[in-house]
JSON list of C-alpha atoms in Angstrom, two decimals:
[
{"chain": "A", "resi": 1, "resn": "MET", "atom": "CA", "xyz": [-9.11, -16.09, 36.98]},
{"chain": "A", "resi": 2, "resn": "ILE", "atom": "CA", "xyz": [-12.07, -16.85, 34.69]},
{"chain": "A", "resi": 3, "resn": "TYR", "atom": "CA", "xyz": [-12.05, -13.25, 33.42]},
{"chain": "A", "resi": 4, "resn": "GLN", "atom": "CA", "xyz": [-8.36, -13.51, 32.49]},
{"chain": "A", "resi": 5, "resn": "ARG", "atom": "CA", "xyz": [-8.94, -16.76, 30.61]},
{"chain": "A", "resi": 6, "resn": "PHE", "atom": "CA", "xyz": [-11.87, -15.23, 28.75]},
{"chain": "A", "resi": 7, "resn": "MET", "atom": "CA", "xyz": [-9.79, -12.21, 27.72]},
{"chain": "A", "resi": 8, "resn": "LEU", "atom": "CA", "xyz": [-6.96, -14.48, 26.54]},
{"chain": "A", "resi": 9, "resn": "LEU", "atom": "CA", "xyz": [-9.42, -16.56, 24.52]},
{"chain": "A", "resi": 10, "resn": "ALA", "atom": "CA", "xyz": [-10.93, -13.42, 22.98]},
{"chain": "A", "resi": 11, "resn": "LEU", "atom": "CA", "xyz": [-7.46, -12.18, 22.01]},
{"chain": "A", "resi": 12, "resn": "VAL", "atom": "CA", "xyz": [-6.55, -15.51, 20.41]},
{"chain": "A", "resi": 13, "resn": "VAL", "atom": "CA", "xyz": [-9.82, -15.55, 18.45]},
{"chain": "A", "resi": 14, "resn": "LEU", "atom": "CA", "xyz": [-9.26, -11.97, 17.24]},
{"chain": "A", "resi": 15, "resn": "LEU", "atom": "CA", "xyz": [-5.71, -12.74, 16.15]},
{"chain": "A", "resi": 16, "resn": "SER", "atom": "CA", "xyz": [-6.75, -15.92, 14.37]},
{"chain": "A", "resi": 17, "resn": "ILE", "atom": "CA", "xyz": [-9.49, -14.09, 12.47]},
{"chain": "A", "resi": 18, "resn": "THR", "atom": "CA", "xyz": [-7.18, -11.29, 11.32]},
{"chain": "A", "resi": 19, "resn": "TYR", "atom": "CA", "xyz": [-4.12, -13.46, 10.67]},
{"chain": "A", "resi": 20, "resn": "ASP", "atom": "CA", "xyz": [-4.15, -13.46, 6.85]},
{"chain": "A", "resi": 21, "resn": "ALA", "atom": "CA", "xyz": [-6.91, -10.93, 6.44]},
{"chain": "A", "resi": 22, "resn": "ASN", "atom": "CA", "xyz": [-6.56, -7.50, 5.00]},
{"chain": "A", "resi": 23, "resn": "ALA", "atom": "CA", "xyz": [-6.08, -4.86, 7.71]},
{"chain": "A", "resi": 24, "resn": "ALA", "atom": "CA", "xyz": [-8.84, -2.72, 6.19]},
{"chain": "A", "resi": 25, "resn": "VAL", "atom": "CA", "xyz": [-11.27, -5.60, 6.65]},
{"chain": "A", "resi": 26, "resn": "ALA", "atom": "CA", "xyz": [-10.12, -6.44, 10.15]},
{"chain": "A", "resi": 27, "resn": "PHE", "atom": "CA", "xyz": [-10.22, -2.85, 11.36]},
{"chain": "A", "resi": 28, "resn": "PRO", "atom": "CA", "xyz": [-12.88, -0.54, 9.90]},
{"chain": "A", "resi": 29, "resn": "TRP", "atom": "CA", "xyz": [-10.88, 2.58, 10.77]},
{"chain": "A", "resi": 30, "resn": "GLY", "atom": "CA", "xyz": [-7.75, 3.68, 8.98]},
{"chain": "A", "resi": 31, "resn": "CYS", "atom": "CA", "xyz": [-4.71, 5.89, 9.11]},
{"chain": "A", "resi": 32, "resn": "THR", "atom": "CA", "xyz": [-6.56, 9.07, 8.11]},
{"chain": "A", "resi": 33, "resn": "ASP", "atom": "CA", "xyz": [-9.07, 8.64, 10.95]},
{"chain": "A", "resi": 34, "resn": "TYR", "atom": "CA", "xyz": [-6.21, 9.34, 13.38]},
{"chain": "A", "resi": 35, "resn": "LYS", "atom": "CA", "xyz": [-4.78, 12.15, 11.23]},
{"chain": "A", "resi": 36, "resn": "GLY", "atom": "CA", "xyz": [-1.92, 9.94, 10.10]},
{"chain": "A", "resi": 37, "resn": "VAL", "atom": "CA", "xyz": [0.07, 10.05, 6.89]},
{"chain": "A", "resi": 38, "resn": "CYS", "atom": "CA", "xyz": [1.05, 7.06, 4.74]},
{"chain": "A", "resi": 39, "resn": "ARG", "atom": "CA", "xyz": [4.77, 7.07, 3.98]},
{"chain": "A", "resi": 40, "resn": "ARG", "atom": "CA", "xyz": [7.55, 4.61, 3.23]},
{"chain": "A", "resi": 41, "resn": "PHE", "atom": "CA", "xyz": [9.56, 5.89, 6.22]},
{"chain": "A", "resi": 42, "resn": "CYS", "atom": "CA", "xyz": [8.32, 7.93, 9.17]},
{"chain": "A", "resi": 43, "resn": "LEU", "atom": "CA", "xyz": [9.98, 11.17, 10.16]},
{"chain": "A", "resi": 44, "resn": "PRO", "atom": "CA", "xyz": [11.90, 11.24, 13.47]},
{"chain": "A", "resi": 45, "resn": "ALA", "atom": "CA", "xyz": [9.07, 13.23, 15.08]},
{"chain": "A", "resi": 46, "resn": "GLU", "atom": "CA", "xyz": [6.44, 10.65, 14.06]},
{"chain": "A", "resi": 47, "resn": "PHE", "atom": "CA", "xyz": [5.35, 7.32, 15.49]},
{"chain": "A", "resi": 48, "resn": "PRO", "atom": "CA", "xyz": [5.08, 4.36, 13.07]},
{"chain": "A", "resi": 49, "resn": "PHE", "atom": "CA", "xyz": [1.75, 2.63, 13.63]},
{"chain": "A", "resi": 50, "resn": "ALA", "atom": "CA", "xyz": [1.84, -0.72, 11.85]},
{"chain": "A", "resi": 51, "resn": "ILE", "atom": "CA", "xyz": [-1.75, -1.78, 12.56]},
{"chain": "A", "resi": 52, "resn": "PHE", "atom": "CA", "xyz": [-3.09, 0.56, 9.90]},
{"chain": "A", "resi": 53, "resn": "LYS", "atom": "CA", "xyz": [-1.63, -0.62, 6.61]},
{"chain": "A", "resi": 54, "resn": "CYS", "atom": "CA", "xyz": [-1.62, 1.90, 3.82]},
{"chain": "A", "resi": 55, "resn": "GLY", "atom": "CA", "xyz": [-2.52, 1.28, 0.19]},
{"chain": "A", "resi": 56, "resn": "GLY", "atom": "CA", "xyz": [0.76, 0.23, -1.37]},
{"chain": "A", "resi": 57, "resn": "ALA", "atom": "CA", "xyz": [3.29, -2.35, -0.31]},
{"chain": "A", "resi": 58, "resn": "GLY", "atom": "CA", "xyz": [5.97, -0.93, 1.92]},
{"chain": "A", "resi": 59, "resn": "PHE", "atom": "CA", "xyz": [3.92, 2.02, 3.17]},
{"chain": "A", "resi": 60, "resn": "ILE", "atom": "CA", "xyz": [3.20, 2.51, 6.86]},
{"chain": "A", "resi": 61, "resn": "CYS", "atom": "CA", "xyz": [0.94, 4.83, 8.82]},
{"chain": "A", "resi": 62, "resn": "CYS", "atom": "CA", "xyz": [2.92, 7.60, 10.54]},
{"chain": "A", "resi": 63, "resn": "LEU", "atom": "CA", "xyz": [1.27, 9.42, 13.46]},
{"chain": "A", "resi": 64, "resn": "SER", "atom": "CA", "xyz": [2.44, 12.63, 15.03]},
{"chain": "A", "resi": 65, "resn": "HIS", "atom": "CA", "xyz": [3.61, 12.41, 18.66]},
{"chain": "A", "resi": 66, "resn": "ILE", "atom": "CA", "xyz": [1.58, 15.50, 19.55]}
]
């Protein structure tokens, strides 16, 4: 039970730190590290991954399902 409370506390702290922060600052890796492509809309064969924000407003990281 103590382990579960600790993990919940760690998650809350992480979310509070990254709440209004830039995603590039919160996460040192980016879309290109996972061979993703920044687009306005993902293709049907791609998975939109919203954690990795791309440069411009309205762009999202699209990862291949393969």
